[in-house]
PDB file of C-alpha atoms in Angstrom:
ATOM      1  CA  MET A   1       5.048 156.908 221.353  1.00  0.00           C
ATOM      2  CA  ILE A   2       8.497 158.007 220.563  1.00  0.00           C
ATOM      3  CA  PHE A   3       8.453 158.293 216.702  1.00  0.00           C
ATOM      4  CA  GLU A   4       4.484 158.609 215.537  1.00  0.00           C
ATOM      5  CA  ARG A   5       4.258 162.153 215.669  1.00  0.00           C
ATOM      6  CA  PHE A   6       7.328 162.746 214.011  1.00  0.00           C
ATOM      7  CA  LEU A   7       6.611 160.036 211.388  1.00  0.00           C
ATOM      8  CA  LYS A   8       2.944 161.454 210.942  1.00  0.00           C
ATOM      9  CA  SER A   9       3.902 164.877 211.130  1.00  0.00           C
ATOM     10  CA  LYS A  10       2.680 167.228 207.746  1.00  0.00           C
ATOM     11  CA  LYS A  11       5.459 170.457 208.996  1.00  0.00           C
ATOM     12  CA  LEU A  12       8.057 170.349 206.313  1.00  0.00           C
ATOM     13  CA  TYR A  13      10.785 171.835 208.358  1.00  0.00           C
ATOM     14  CA  MET A  14      12.656 168.326 208.060  1.00  0.00           C
ATOM     15  CA  LEU A  15      13.363 169.697 203.942  1.00  0.00           C
ATOM     16  CA  PHE A  16      15.945 172.333 205.373  1.00  0.00           C
ATOM     17  CA  LEU A  17      17.507 169.909 207.605  1.00  0.00           C
ATOM     18  CA  LEU A  18      18.223 167.290 204.852  1.00  0.00           C
ATOM     19  CA  PRO A  19      21.511 168.466 203.531  1.00  0.00           C
ATOM     20  CA  PHE A  20      23.218 168.405 207.098  1.00  0.00           C
ATOM     21  CA  VAL A  21      21.742 164.774 207.691  1.00  0.00           C
ATOM     22  CA  ALA A  22      23.035 164.117 204.362  1.00  0.00           C
ATOM     23  CA  VAL A  23      26.580 165.656 205.189  1.00  0.00           C
ATOM     24  CA  THR A  24      26.836 163.841 208.527  1.00  0.00           C
ATOM     25  CA  LEU A  25      25.697 160.704 207.261  1.00  0.00           C
ATOM     26  CA  ALA A  26      28.066 161.016 204.678  1.00  0.00           C
ATOM     27  CA  VAL A  27      31.145 161.543 206.920  1.00  0.00           C
ATOM     28  CA  VAL A  28      30.227 158.783 209.413  1.00  0.00           C
ATOM     29  CA  HIS A  29      30.448 156.339 206.778  1.00  0.00           C
ATOM     30  CA  PHE A  30      33.306 157.603 205.053  1.00  0.00           C
ATOM     31  CA  TYR A  31      35.833 157.428 208.688  1.00  0.00           C
ATOM     32  CA  THR A  32      34.289 154.212 209.315  1.00  0.00           C
ATOM     33  CA  ILE A  33      34.372 152.740 206.351  1.00  0.00           C
ATOM     34  CA  HIS A  34      37.520 154.068 204.402  1.00  0.00           C
ATOM     35  CA  ARG A  35      36.203 153.614 200.644  1.00  0.00           C
ATOM     36  CA  ALA A  36      37.580 156.497 198.404  1.00  0.00           C
ATOM     37  CA  CYS A  37      35.482 157.122 195.886  1.00  0.00           C
ATOM     38  CA  GLN A  38      35.473 154.709 192.775  1.00  0.00           C
ATOM     39  CA  PRO A  39      35.290 156.272 189.337  1.00  0.00           C
ATOM     40  CA  ASP A  40      32.034 156.192 187.881  1.00  0.00           C
ATOM     41  CA  ASP A  41      31.325 153.000 185.150  1.00  0.00           C
ATOM     42  CA  GLY A  42      30.561 155.539 182.516  1.00  0.00           C
ATOM     43  CA  VAL A  43      27.534 153.664 181.077  1.00  0.00           C
ATOM     44  CA  THR A  44      26.607 156.579 179.196  1.00  0.00           C
ATOM     45  CA  LEU A  45      25.909 157.221 175.051  1.00  0.00           C
ATOM     46  CA  PHE A  46      24.992 160.717 176.101  1.00  0.00           C
ATOM     47  CA  PRO A  47      27.516 162.861 174.398  1.00  0.00           C
ATOM     48  CA  LEU A  48      29.010 164.842 176.977  1.00  0.00           C
ATOM     49  CA  GLN A  49      31.768 162.532 179.220  1.00  0.00           C
ATOM     50  CA  ILE A  50      31.556 165.551 181.681  1.00  0.00           C
ATOM     51  CA  ILE A  51      31.165 163.382 184.917  1.00  0.00           C
ATOM     52  CA  GLY A  52      33.597 160.796 183.714  1.00  0.00           C
ATOM     53  CA  SER A  53      36.011 163.306 183.567  1.00  0.00           C
ATOM     54  CA  MET A  54      35.503 164.703 187.431  1.00  0.00           C
ATOM     55  CA  SER A  55      38.599 164.208 189.993  1.00  0.00           C
ATOM     56  CA  ALA A  56      37.365 162.136 193.269  1.00  0.00           C
ATOM     57  CA  GLU A  57      36.813 165.407 195.023  1.00  0.00           C
ATOM     58  CA  GLU A  58      34.798 166.771 192.623  1.00  0.00           C
ATOM     59  CA  ALA A  59      32.551 163.338 192.396  1.00  0.00           C
ATOM     60  CA  VAL A  60      31.981 163.881 196.273  1.00  0.00           C
ATOM     61  CA  THR A  61      30.895 167.243 195.960  1.00  0.00           C
ATOM     62  CA  GLY A  62      28.416 166.521 193.263  1.00  0.00           C
ATOM     63  CA  GLY A  63      27.256 163.292 194.921  1.00  0.00           C
ATOM     64  CA  PHE A  64      26.201 165.693 197.631  1.00  0.00           C
ATOM     65  CA  ILE A  65      23.987 168.145 195.436  1.00  0.00           C
ATOM     66  CA  GLY A  66      22.943 164.971 193.137  1.00  0.00           C
ATOM     67  CA  LEU A  67      21.485 163.127 196.306  1.00  0.00           C
ATOM     68  CA  LEU A  68      19.867 166.510 197.532  1.00  0.00           C
ATOM     69  CA  LEU A  69      18.179 166.915 193.574  1.00  0.00           C
ATOM     70  CA  LEU A  70      16.931 163.832 193.952  1.00  0.00           C
ATOM     71  CA  ALA A  71      15.882 163.867 197.505  1.00  0.00           C
ATOM     72  CA  TYR A  72      13.964 167.222 196.919  1.00  0.00           C
ATOM     73  CA  ALA A  73      12.223 166.087 193.966  1.00  0.00           C
ATOM     74  CA  LEU A  74      10.969 162.960 195.800  1.00  0.00           C
ATOM     75  CA  PHE A  75       9.117 165.724 197.940  1.00  0.00           C
ATOM     76  CA  PHE A  76       8.018 168.146 195.132  1.00  0.00           C
ATOM     77  CA  LEU A  77       6.486 165.041 193.024  1.00  0.00           C
ATOM     78  CA  ASN A  78       4.276 164.214 195.853  1.00  0.00           C
ATOM     79  CA  ALA A  79       3.285 167.577 196.677  1.00  0.00           C
ATOM     80  CA  LYS A  80       1.924 168.170 192.984  1.00  0.00           C
ATOM     81  CA  TYR A  81       0.769 164.904 192.099  1.00  0.00           C
ATOM     82  CA  LYS A  82      -0.456 163.881 196.137  1.00  0.00           C
ATOM     83  CA  PHE A  83      -0.523 159.495 195.265  1.00  0.00           C
ATOM     84  CA  LEU A  84       0.816 159.611 199.046  1.00  0.00           C
ATOM     85  CA  SER A  85      -2.202 160.083 201.725  1.00  0.00           C
ATOM     86  CA  GLN A  86      -0.053 163.180 202.667  1.00  0.00           C
ATOM     87  CA  LEU A  87       2.279 165.935 202.076  1.00  0.00           C
ATOM     88  CA  THR A  88       5.249 164.858 203.811  1.00  0.00           C
ATOM     89  CA  ALA A  89       9.161 165.891 204.060  1.00  0.00           C
ATOM     90  CA  LEU A  90       8.998 161.900 205.095  1.00  0.00           C
ATOM     91  CA  PRO A  91      10.201 160.136 201.977  1.00  0.00           C
ATOM     92  CA  SER A  92      13.203 162.562 201.660  1.00  0.00           C
ATOM     93  CA  LEU A  93      14.335 161.675 204.565  1.00  0.00           C
ATOM     94  CA  VAL A  94      13.904 158.117 204.308  1.00  0.00           C
ATOM     95  CA  TYR A  95      15.874 158.214 200.839  1.00  0.00           C
ATOM     96  CA  ILE A  96      18.822 160.224 202.378  1.00  0.00           C
ATOM     97  CA  LEU A  97      19.235 157.897 205.673  1.00  0.00           C
ATOM     98  CA  LEU A  98      18.717 154.777 202.697  1.00  0.00           C
ATOM     99  CA  THR A  99      21.453 156.400 199.879  1.00  0.00           C
ATOM    100  CA  ALA A 100      23.648 159.185 202.077  1.00  0.00           C
ATOM    101  CA  GLY A 101      26.218 156.008 202.593  1.00  0.00           C
ATOM    102  CA  LEU A 102      26.926 155.637 198.852  1.00  0.00           C
ATOM    103  CA  ILE A 103      28.462 159.167 198.455  1.00  0.00           C
ATOM    104  CA  PRO A 104      31.993 158.400 199.606  1.00  0.00           C
ATOM    105  CA  ALA A 105      32.193 155.761 197.851  1.00  0.00           C
ATOM    106  CA  TYR A 106      30.860 156.419 194.584  1.00  0.00           C
ATOM    107  CA  GLY A 107      30.224 159.877 194.417  1.00  0.00           C
ATOM    108  CA  LEU A 108      28.385 161.728 191.143  1.00  0.00           C
ATOM    109  CA  GLY A 109      27.280 159.431 188.372  1.00  0.00           C
ATOM    110  CA  TYR A 110      25.491 159.174 185.646  1.00  0.00           C
ATOM    111  CA  LEU A 111      22.827 156.952 187.582  1.00  0.00           C
ATOM    112  CA  HIS A 112      22.195 160.670 189.407  1.00  0.00           C
ATOM    113  CA  VAL A 113      21.746 161.934 185.895  1.00  0.00           C
ATOM    114  CA  ALA A 114      19.227 158.886 184.648  1.00  0.00           C
ATOM    115  CA  LEU A 115      17.077 159.352 187.731  1.00  0.00           C
ATOM    116  CA  LEU A 116      16.270 162.788 187.388  1.00  0.00           C
ATOM    117  CA  LEU A 117      15.117 162.394 184.251  1.00  0.00           C
ATOM    118  CA  LEU A 118      13.292 158.748 185.742  1.00  0.00           C
ATOM    119  CA  MET A 119      11.699 161.257 187.802  1.00  0.00           C
ATOM    120  CA  VAL A 120      10.300 163.745 185.066  1.00  0.00           C
ATOM    121  CA  GLY A 121       8.877 160.914 183.421  1.00  0.00           C
ATOM    122  CA  PHE A 122       7.163 159.620 186.215  1.00  0.00           C
ATOM    123  CA  GLY A 123       6.052 163.009 186.968  1.00  0.00           C
ATOM    124  CA  GLY A 124       4.110 163.012 183.349  1.00  0.00           C
ATOM    125  CA  LEU A 125       2.717 159.302 184.334  1.00  0.00           C
ATOM    126  CA  GLN A 126       1.307 161.072 187.137  1.00  0.00           C
ATOM    127  CA  ALA A 127      -0.002 164.268 185.102  1.00  0.00           C
ATOM    128  CA  ALA A 128      -1.525 161.312 182.556  1.00  0.00           C
ATOM    129  CA  ILE A 129      -3.901 159.710 185.413  1.00  0.00           C
ATOM    130  CA  LEU A 130      -4.872 162.842 187.065  1.00  0.00           C
ATOM    131  CA  ASP A 131      -5.852 164.345 183.575  1.00  0.00           C
ATOM    132  CA  SER A 132      -7.318 161.395 180.943  1.00  0.00           C
ATOM    133  CA  GLN A 133      -7.978 164.060 178.225  1.00  0.00           C
ATOM    134  CA  SER A 134      -4.266 164.838 177.351  1.00  0.00           C
ATOM    135  CA  ASN A 135      -2.229 162.693 176.131  1.00  0.00           C
ATOM    136  CA  SER A 136       1.192 165.148 176.139  1.00  0.00           C
ATOM    137  CA  PRO A 137       1.904 163.362 179.798  1.00  0.00           C
ATOM    138  CA  VAL A 138       2.212 160.117 177.992  1.00  0.00           C
ATOM    139  CA  PHE A 139       4.614 161.315 175.597  1.00  0.00           C
ATOM    140  CA  ASN A 140       6.982 163.029 178.348  1.00  0.00           C
ATOM    141  CA  LEU A 141       6.921 159.853 179.927  1.00  0.00           C
ATOM    142  CA  GLY A 142       8.088 157.843 176.881  1.00  0.00           C
ATOM    143  CA  PHE A 143      10.473 160.996 175.892  1.00  0.00           C
ATOM    144  CA  PHE A 144      12.137 160.883 179.617  1.00  0.00           C
ATOM    145  CA  VAL A 145      12.215 157.240 180.266  1.00  0.00           C
ATOM    146  CA  CYS A 146      13.876 156.886 176.854  1.00  0.00           C
ATOM    147  CA  SER A 147      16.438 159.891 177.692  1.00  0.00           C
ATOM    148  CA  ALA A 148      17.310 157.844 181.005  1.00  0.00           C
ATOM    149  CA  VAL A 149      18.014 155.113 179.442  1.00  0.00           C
ATOM    150  CA  ILE A 150      20.213 157.170 176.767  1.00  0.00           C
ATOM    151  CA  VAL A 151      22.281 158.166 179.802  1.00  0.00           C
ATOM    152  CA  TYR A 152      22.373 154.817 181.684  1.00  0.00           C
ATOM    153  CA  PRO A 153      21.744 152.206 179.171  1.00  0.00           C
ATOM    154  CA  LYS A 154      21.260 149.493 181.894  1.00  0.00           C
ATOM    155  CA  PHE A 155      17.622 151.469 182.541  1.00  0.00           C
ATOM    156  CA  ILE A 156      16.609 149.588 179.589  1.00  0.00           C
ATOM    157  CA  LEU A 157      13.779 147.576 181.555  1.00  0.00           C
ATOM    158  CA  MET A 158      12.646 151.041 182.678  1.00  0.00           C
ATOM    159  CA  ALA A 159      11.256 151.295 178.825  1.00  0.00           C
ATOM    160  CA  LEU A 160       9.354 147.895 179.074  1.00  0.00           C
ATOM    161  CA  TRP A 161       8.292 149.389 182.494  1.00  0.00           C
ATOM    162  CA  ALA A 162       6.566 152.396 180.674  1.00  0.00           C
ATOM    163  CA  LEU A 163       4.767 150.563 178.352  1.00  0.00           C
ATOM    164  CA  CYS A 164       3.613 148.272 180.962  1.00  0.00           C
ATOM    165  CA  VAL A 165       2.238 150.933 183.752  1.00  0.00           C
ATOM    166  CA  LEU A 166      -0.142 152.260 180.979  1.00  0.00           C
ATOM    167  CA  PHE A 167      -2.136 149.319 180.993  1.00  0.00           C
ATOM    168  CA  PHE A 168      -3.063 149.940 185.037  1.00  0.00           C
ATOM    169  CA  SER A 169      -2.947 153.520 185.076  1.00  0.00           C
ATOM    170  CA  GLY A 170      -5.822 154.167 183.334  1.00  0.00           C
ATOM    171  CA  ARG A 171      -3.792 155.283 180.048  1.00  0.00           C
ATOM    172  CA  SER A 172      -4.127 152.489 177.766  1.00  0.00           C
ATOM    173  CA  THR A 173      -6.338 153.357 174.730  1.00  0.00           C
ATOM    174  CA  VAL A 174      -4.160 153.040 171.493  1.00  0.00           C
ATOM    175  CA  LYS A 175      -3.698 156.547 171.340  1.00  0.00           C
ATOM    176  CA  ASP A 176      -2.050 156.609 174.618  1.00  0.00           C
ATOM    177  CA  VAL A 177       0.488 153.905 173.344  1.00  0.00           C
ATOM    178  CA  VAL A 178       1.361 155.763 169.984  1.00  0.00           C
ATOM    179  CA  ALA A 179       1.908 159.196 172.293  1.00  0.00           C
ATOM    180  CA  LEU A 180       4.403 157.356 174.689  1.00  0.00           C
ATOM    181  CA  LEU A 181       6.091 155.378 171.582  1.00  0.00           C
ATOM    182  CA  LEU A 182       6.297 159.130 169.907  1.00  0.00           C
ATOM    183  CA  GLY A 183       7.966 160.177 172.990  1.00  0.00           C
ATOM    184  CA  PHE A 184      10.741 157.017 172.987  1.00  0.00           C
ATOM    185  CA  ALA A 185      10.905 157.427 169.082  1.00  0.00           C
ATOM    186  CA  VAL A 186      11.499 161.372 169.274  1.00  0.00           C
ATOM    187  CA  ALA A 187      14.271 161.224 172.142  1.00  0.00           C
ATOM    188  CA  LEU A 188      16.139 158.136 170.033  1.00  0.00           C
ATOM    189  CA  PHE A 189      15.995 160.566 167.439  1.00  0.00           C
ATOM    190  CA  PHE A 190      17.557 163.583 168.637  1.00  0.00           C
ATOM    191  CA  THR A 191      20.552 161.119 170.415  1.00  0.00           C
ATOM    192  CA  LEU A 192      20.754 159.701 166.769  1.00  0.00           C
ATOM    193  CA  PHE A 193      21.082 162.652 165.360  1.00  0.00           C
ATOM    194  CA  GLY A 194      23.980 163.837 167.569  1.00  0.00           C
ATOM    195  CA  TYR A 195      25.828 160.841 167.047  1.00  0.00           C
ATOM    196  CA  PHE A 196      24.989 161.554 162.926  1.00  0.00           C
ATOM    197  CA  TRP A 197      26.399 165.178 163.488  1.00  0.00           C
ATOM    198  CA  THR A 198      29.610 164.122 164.864  1.00  0.00           C
ATOM    199  CA  ASP A 199      29.943 161.503 162.256  1.00  0.00           C
ATOM    200  CA  ARG A 200      29.595 158.544 164.908  1.00  0.00           C
ATOM    201  CA  LEU A 201      26.471 156.726 163.845  1.00  0.00           C
ATOM    202  CA  ALA A 202      28.010 153.497 163.606  1.00  0.00           C
ATOM    203  CA  ASP A 203      28.884 153.652 167.132  1.00  0.00           C
ATOM    204  CA  PHE A 204      25.578 153.944 168.397  1.00  0.00           C
ATOM    205  CA  MET A 205      24.555 150.537 168.330  1.00  0.00           C
ATOM    206  CA  PRO A 206      28.058 148.833 169.529  1.00  0.00           C
ATOM    207  CA  LEU A 207      28.517 151.327 172.383  1.00  0.00           C
ATOM    208  CA  PHE A 208      24.617 150.212 173.401  1.00  0.00           C
ATOM    209  CA  ARG A 209      25.174 146.464 173.520  1.00  0.00           C
ATOM    210  CA  GLU A 210      28.495 147.120 175.095  1.00  0.00           C
ATOM    211  CA  ASN A 211      27.405 149.059 178.187  1.00  0.00           C
ATOM    212  CA  LEU A 212      24.366 147.324 178.377  1.00  0.00           C
ATOM    213  CA  LEU A 213      26.466 144.142 178.407  1.00  0.00           C
ATOM    214  CA  SER A 214      29.258 144.825 180.100  1.00  0.00           C
ATOM    215  CA  GLY A 215      30.545 143.886 183.580  1.00  0.00           C
ATOM    216  CA  GLU A 216      29.264 140.508 185.869  1.00  0.00           C
ATOM    217  CA  PHE A 217      26.062 140.372 187.535  1.00  0.00           C
ATOM    218  CA  LEU A 218      25.810 141.956 191.187  1.00  0.00           C
ATOM    219  CA  LYS A 219      26.884 139.978 193.843  1.00  0.00           C
ATOM    220  CA  PHE A 220      26.161 141.020 197.818  1.00  0.00           C
ATOM    221  CA  PRO A 221      29.914 141.873 199.015  1.00  0.00           C
ATOM    222  CA  ASP A 222      29.625 141.000 202.844  1.00  0.00           C
ATOM    223  CA  TRP A 223      27.048 139.357 205.355  1.00  0.00           C
ATOM    224  CA  SER A 224      26.214 143.210 206.232  1.00  0.00           C
ATOM    225  CA  GLU A 225      24.998 143.715 202.513  1.00  0.00           C
ATOM    226  CA  ALA A 226      23.221 141.068 202.856  1.00  0.00           C
ATOM    227  CA  LEU A 227      21.634 142.004 206.240  1.00  0.00           C
ATOM    228  CA  ARG A 228      20.733 145.339 205.580  1.00  0.00           C
ATOM    229  CA  TRP A 229      18.625 144.070 202.004  1.00  0.00           C
ATOM    230  CA  GLY A 230      17.282 141.570 204.250  1.00  0.00           C
ATOM    231  CA  ILE A 231      15.570 143.995 207.260  1.00  0.00           C
ATOM    232  CA  LEU A 232      14.638 146.182 204.171  1.00  0.00           C
ATOM    233  CA  LEU A 233      12.958 143.049 202.244  1.00  0.00           C
ATOM    234  CA  LEU A 234      11.122 142.302 205.634  1.00  0.00           C
ATOM    235  CA  LEU A 235       9.929 146.332 205.931  1.00  0.00           C
ATOM    236  CA  LEU A 236       8.574 145.956 202.295  1.00  0.00           C
ATOM    237  CA  LEU A 237       6.601 142.944 202.908  1.00  0.00           C
ATOM    238  CA  ALA A 238       4.786 144.593 205.852  1.00  0.00           C
ATOM    239  CA  THR A 239       4.306 147.591 203.900  1.00  0.00           C
ATOM    240  CA  LEU A 240       2.851 145.902 200.621  1.00  0.00           C
ATOM    241  CA  VAL A 241       0.119 144.318 203.294  1.00  0.00           C
ATOM    242  CA  LYS A 242      -0.683 147.470 205.176  1.00  0.00           C
ATOM    243  CA  ILE A 243      -0.663 149.143 201.606  1.00  0.00           C
ATOM    244  CA  ILE A 244      -2.912 146.527 200.429  1.00  0.00           C
ATOM    245  CA  SER A 245      -5.382 146.851 203.726  1.00  0.00           C
ATOM    246  CA  TYR A 246      -6.305 150.293 202.932  1.00  0.00           C
ATOM    247  CA  TYR A 247      -6.124 150.267 198.934  1.00  0.00           C
ATOM    248  CA  PRO A 248     -10.148 149.912 198.493  1.00  0.00           C
ATOM    249  CA  MET A 249     -10.110 153.308 200.982  1.00  0.00           C
ATOM    250  CA  SER A 250      -8.264 155.587 198.827  1.00  0.00           C
ATOM    251  CA  VAL A 251      -9.005 157.528 196.127  1.00  0.00           C
ATOM    252  CA  VAL A 252      -8.795 156.116 192.406  1.00  0.00           C
ATOM    253  CA  ASN A 253      -5.750 158.219 191.402  1.00  0.00           C
ATOM    254  CA  GLN A 254      -3.889 157.452 194.662  1.00  0.00           C
ATOM    255  CA  ARG A 255      -4.639 153.567 193.869  1.00  0.00           C
ATOM    256  CA  ARG A 256      -3.026 154.173 190.434  1.00  0.00           C
ATOM    257  CA  GLY A 257       0.071 156.133 191.903  1.00  0.00           C
ATOM    258  CA  ILE A 258       0.539 153.523 194.434  1.00  0.00           C
ATOM    259  CA  ALA A 259       0.451 150.770 191.753  1.00  0.00           C
ATOM    260  CA  SER A 260       2.907 152.537 189.618  1.00  0.00           C
ATOM    261  CA  LEU A 261       5.191 153.035 192.567  1.00  0.00           C
ATOM    262  CA  ILE A 262       5.121 148.944 193.140  1.00  0.00           C
ATOM    263  CA  SER A 263       5.646 148.459 189.658  1.00  0.00           C
ATOM    264  CA  LEU A 264       8.683 150.410 189.299  1.00  0.00           C
ATOM    265  CA  LEU A 265      10.075 148.862 192.106  1.00  0.00           C
ATOM    266  CA  PHE A 266       9.213 145.444 190.606  1.00  0.00           C
ATOM    267  CA  PHE A 267      11.291 146.252 187.301  1.00  0.00           C
ATOM    268  CA  MET A 268      14.233 148.183 189.333  1.00  0.00           C
ATOM    269  CA  GLY A 269      14.705 145.049 191.193  1.00  0.00           C
ATOM    270  CA  LEU A 270      14.397 142.923 188.314  1.00  0.00           C
ATOM    271  CA  THR A 271      17.320 144.741 186.473  1.00  0.00           C
ATOM    272  CA  LEU A 272      19.509 143.805 189.358  1.00  0.00           C
ATOM    273  CA  PHE A 273      19.211 139.976 188.645  1.00  0.00           C
ATOM    274  CA  VAL A 274      18.986 140.264 184.688  1.00  0.00           C
ATOM    275  CA  ILE A 275      21.262 143.134 183.634  1.00  0.00           C
ATOM    276  CA  PRO A 276      25.350 142.709 184.566  1.00  0.00           C
ATOM    277  CA  GLY A 277      27.490 145.266 185.755  1.00  0.00           C
ATOM    278  CA  ILE A 278      25.064 146.905 188.033  1.00  0.00           C
ATOM    279  CA  GLN A 279      26.646 148.624 191.212  1.00  0.00           C
ATOM    280  CA  MET A 280      26.154 148.465 194.567  1.00  0.00           C
ATOM    281  CA  ASN A 281      25.339 152.580 193.600  1.00  0.00           C
ATOM    282  CA  PHE A 282      21.961 151.273 192.395  1.00  0.00           C
ATOM    283  CA  ALA A 283      20.420 151.520 195.834  1.00  0.00           C
ATOM    284  CA  TYR A 284      20.327 155.522 194.129  1.00  0.00           C
ATOM    285  CA  ALA A 285      17.782 153.720 192.058  1.00  0.00           C
ATOM    286  CA  LEU A 286      15.906 150.851 194.337  1.00  0.00           C
ATOM    287  CA  SER A 287      15.650 153.408 197.631  1.00  0.00           C
ATOM    288  CA  TRP A 288      13.516 156.046 195.640  1.00  0.00           C
ATOM    289  CA  PRO A 289      10.209 153.695 195.390  1.00  0.00           C
ATOM    290  CA  LEU A 290      10.904 152.229 198.586  1.00  0.00           C
ATOM    291  CA  ALA A 291      11.537 155.672 200.209  1.00  0.00           C
ATOM    292  CA  TYR A 292       7.825 156.810 199.318  1.00  0.00           C
ATOM    293  CA  LEU A 293       5.934 153.010 199.966  1.00  0.00           C
ATOM    294  CA  TYR A 294       7.970 152.781 203.956  1.00  0.00           C
ATOM    295  CA  ALA A 295       6.593 156.869 204.067  1.00  0.00           C
ATOM    296  CA  GLN A 296       3.449 155.618 203.116  1.00  0.00           C
ATOM    297  CA  TYR A 297       3.197 152.277 205.650  1.00  0.00           C
ATOM    298  CA  PHE A 298       3.764 155.106 208.312  1.00  0.00           C
ATOM    299  CA  ILE A 299       0.927 157.415 207.449  1.00  0.00           C
ATOM    300  CA  LEU A 300      -0.750 154.442 207.350  1.00  0.00           C
ATOM    301  CA  GLN A 301      -0.035 152.959 210.830  1.00  0.00           C
ATOM    302  CA  ARG A 302      -2.455 153.300 213.473  1.00  0.00           C
ATOM    303  CA  PHE A 303      -0.235 151.622 216.413  1.00  0.00           C
ATOM    304  CA  GLY A 304       2.395 153.784 217.155  1.00  0.00           C
ATOM    305  CA  TRP A 305       4.511 151.392 219.299  1.00  0.00           C
ATOM    306  CA  ILE A 306       4.922 149.225 215.761  1.00  0.00           C
ATOM    307  CA  SER A 307       5.962 152.300 214.064  1.00  0.00           C
ATOM    308  CA  ASP A 308       8.495 152.804 216.041  1.00  0.00           C
ATOM    309  CA  PHE A 309       9.623 149.417 215.796  1.00  0.00           C
ATOM    310  CA  PHE A 310       9.803 149.634 212.047  1.00  0.00           C
ATOM    311  CA  PHE A 311      11.384 152.981 211.985  1.00  0.00           C
ATOM    312  CA  LEU A 312      13.906 151.704 214.252  1.00  0.00           C
ATOM    313  CA  LEU A 313      14.326 148.629 212.074  1.00  0.00           C
ATOM    314  CA  LEU A 314      14.881 150.809 209.219  1.00  0.00           C
ATOM    315  CA  LEU A 315      17.591 153.251 211.074  1.00  0.00           C
ATOM    316  CA  PHE A 316      19.343 149.830 212.051  1.00  0.00           C
ATOM    317  CA  SER A 317      19.165 148.947 208.203  1.00  0.00           C
ATOM    318  CA  CYS A 318      21.266 152.128 206.989  1.00  0.00           C
ATOM    319  CA  PHE A 319      23.651 151.533 209.570  1.00  0.00           C
ATOM    320  CA  THR A 320      24.542 147.833 208.715  1.00  0.00           C
ATOM    321  CA  GLN A 321      27.127 149.264 206.233  1.00  0.00           C
ATOM    322  CA  LEU A 322      29.241 150.245 209.290  1.00  0.00           C
ATOM    323  CA  LEU A 323      29.612 146.744 210.339  1.00  0.00           C
TER     324      LEU A 323
END
């Protein structure tokens, strides 16, 4: 079939082509839609406000760098913890396809920083799944998830996800929960100390509440965006059916890794509906677990013509932003 060998390939040449794919897609989106870079939404409690002071050109350049960092992080997470069925650059490519069009409109934002922190925390979770004797990976999960919430307060549900995911990852003892909460506490302590050191401690809670609750609930701007996410939802349903059918044949660590990805996607999706002020650049976050799940689907799919059809649907969904 047309794409089957490419989709299931273990060769990593695509890692060298990702910057060119990202630049090409971003340029096409910019000259088709003509959306100028918007300023960052500024929802952060992080003391350094560097990103919010960037010019539009600097934000776009930073957006390329941030997107590539996230894409390569997807590859290295799977390469190190092997929760997908094989080593592959496909998740990084899918992530670029889903998100490169956001760069001209949104550029670099605090969401990129929060996602990188969240990925490090997710890596801590996978390390905790592989090594059940050590509590330091669970501490890392709590520390980096809390740090991500501090940088991007609208990620508040990720703290709840970190607590819930322990109970089906094989790390649900009292010591594990205490290590997670201790990670939360240490990250929060350093943040509060920074506010205390700058005589702004009384501002912390008002700022957190303002950043968390500011803005309106997300609305799809046009029919093409609704079509795009409708196609992605259809692909997700097909992916979940395929993963569930292969679930009994997976090794225990892969089962727990995939289950943690699905739960992460659920909490990120829930964020769209219960947290106000979410912008369309939140697709950077949603596309992370989607990229892994779609890649797992293409790897597991035995019928090449079905893989071709779904990959073409995925490509179509990525270019519906041009409609």
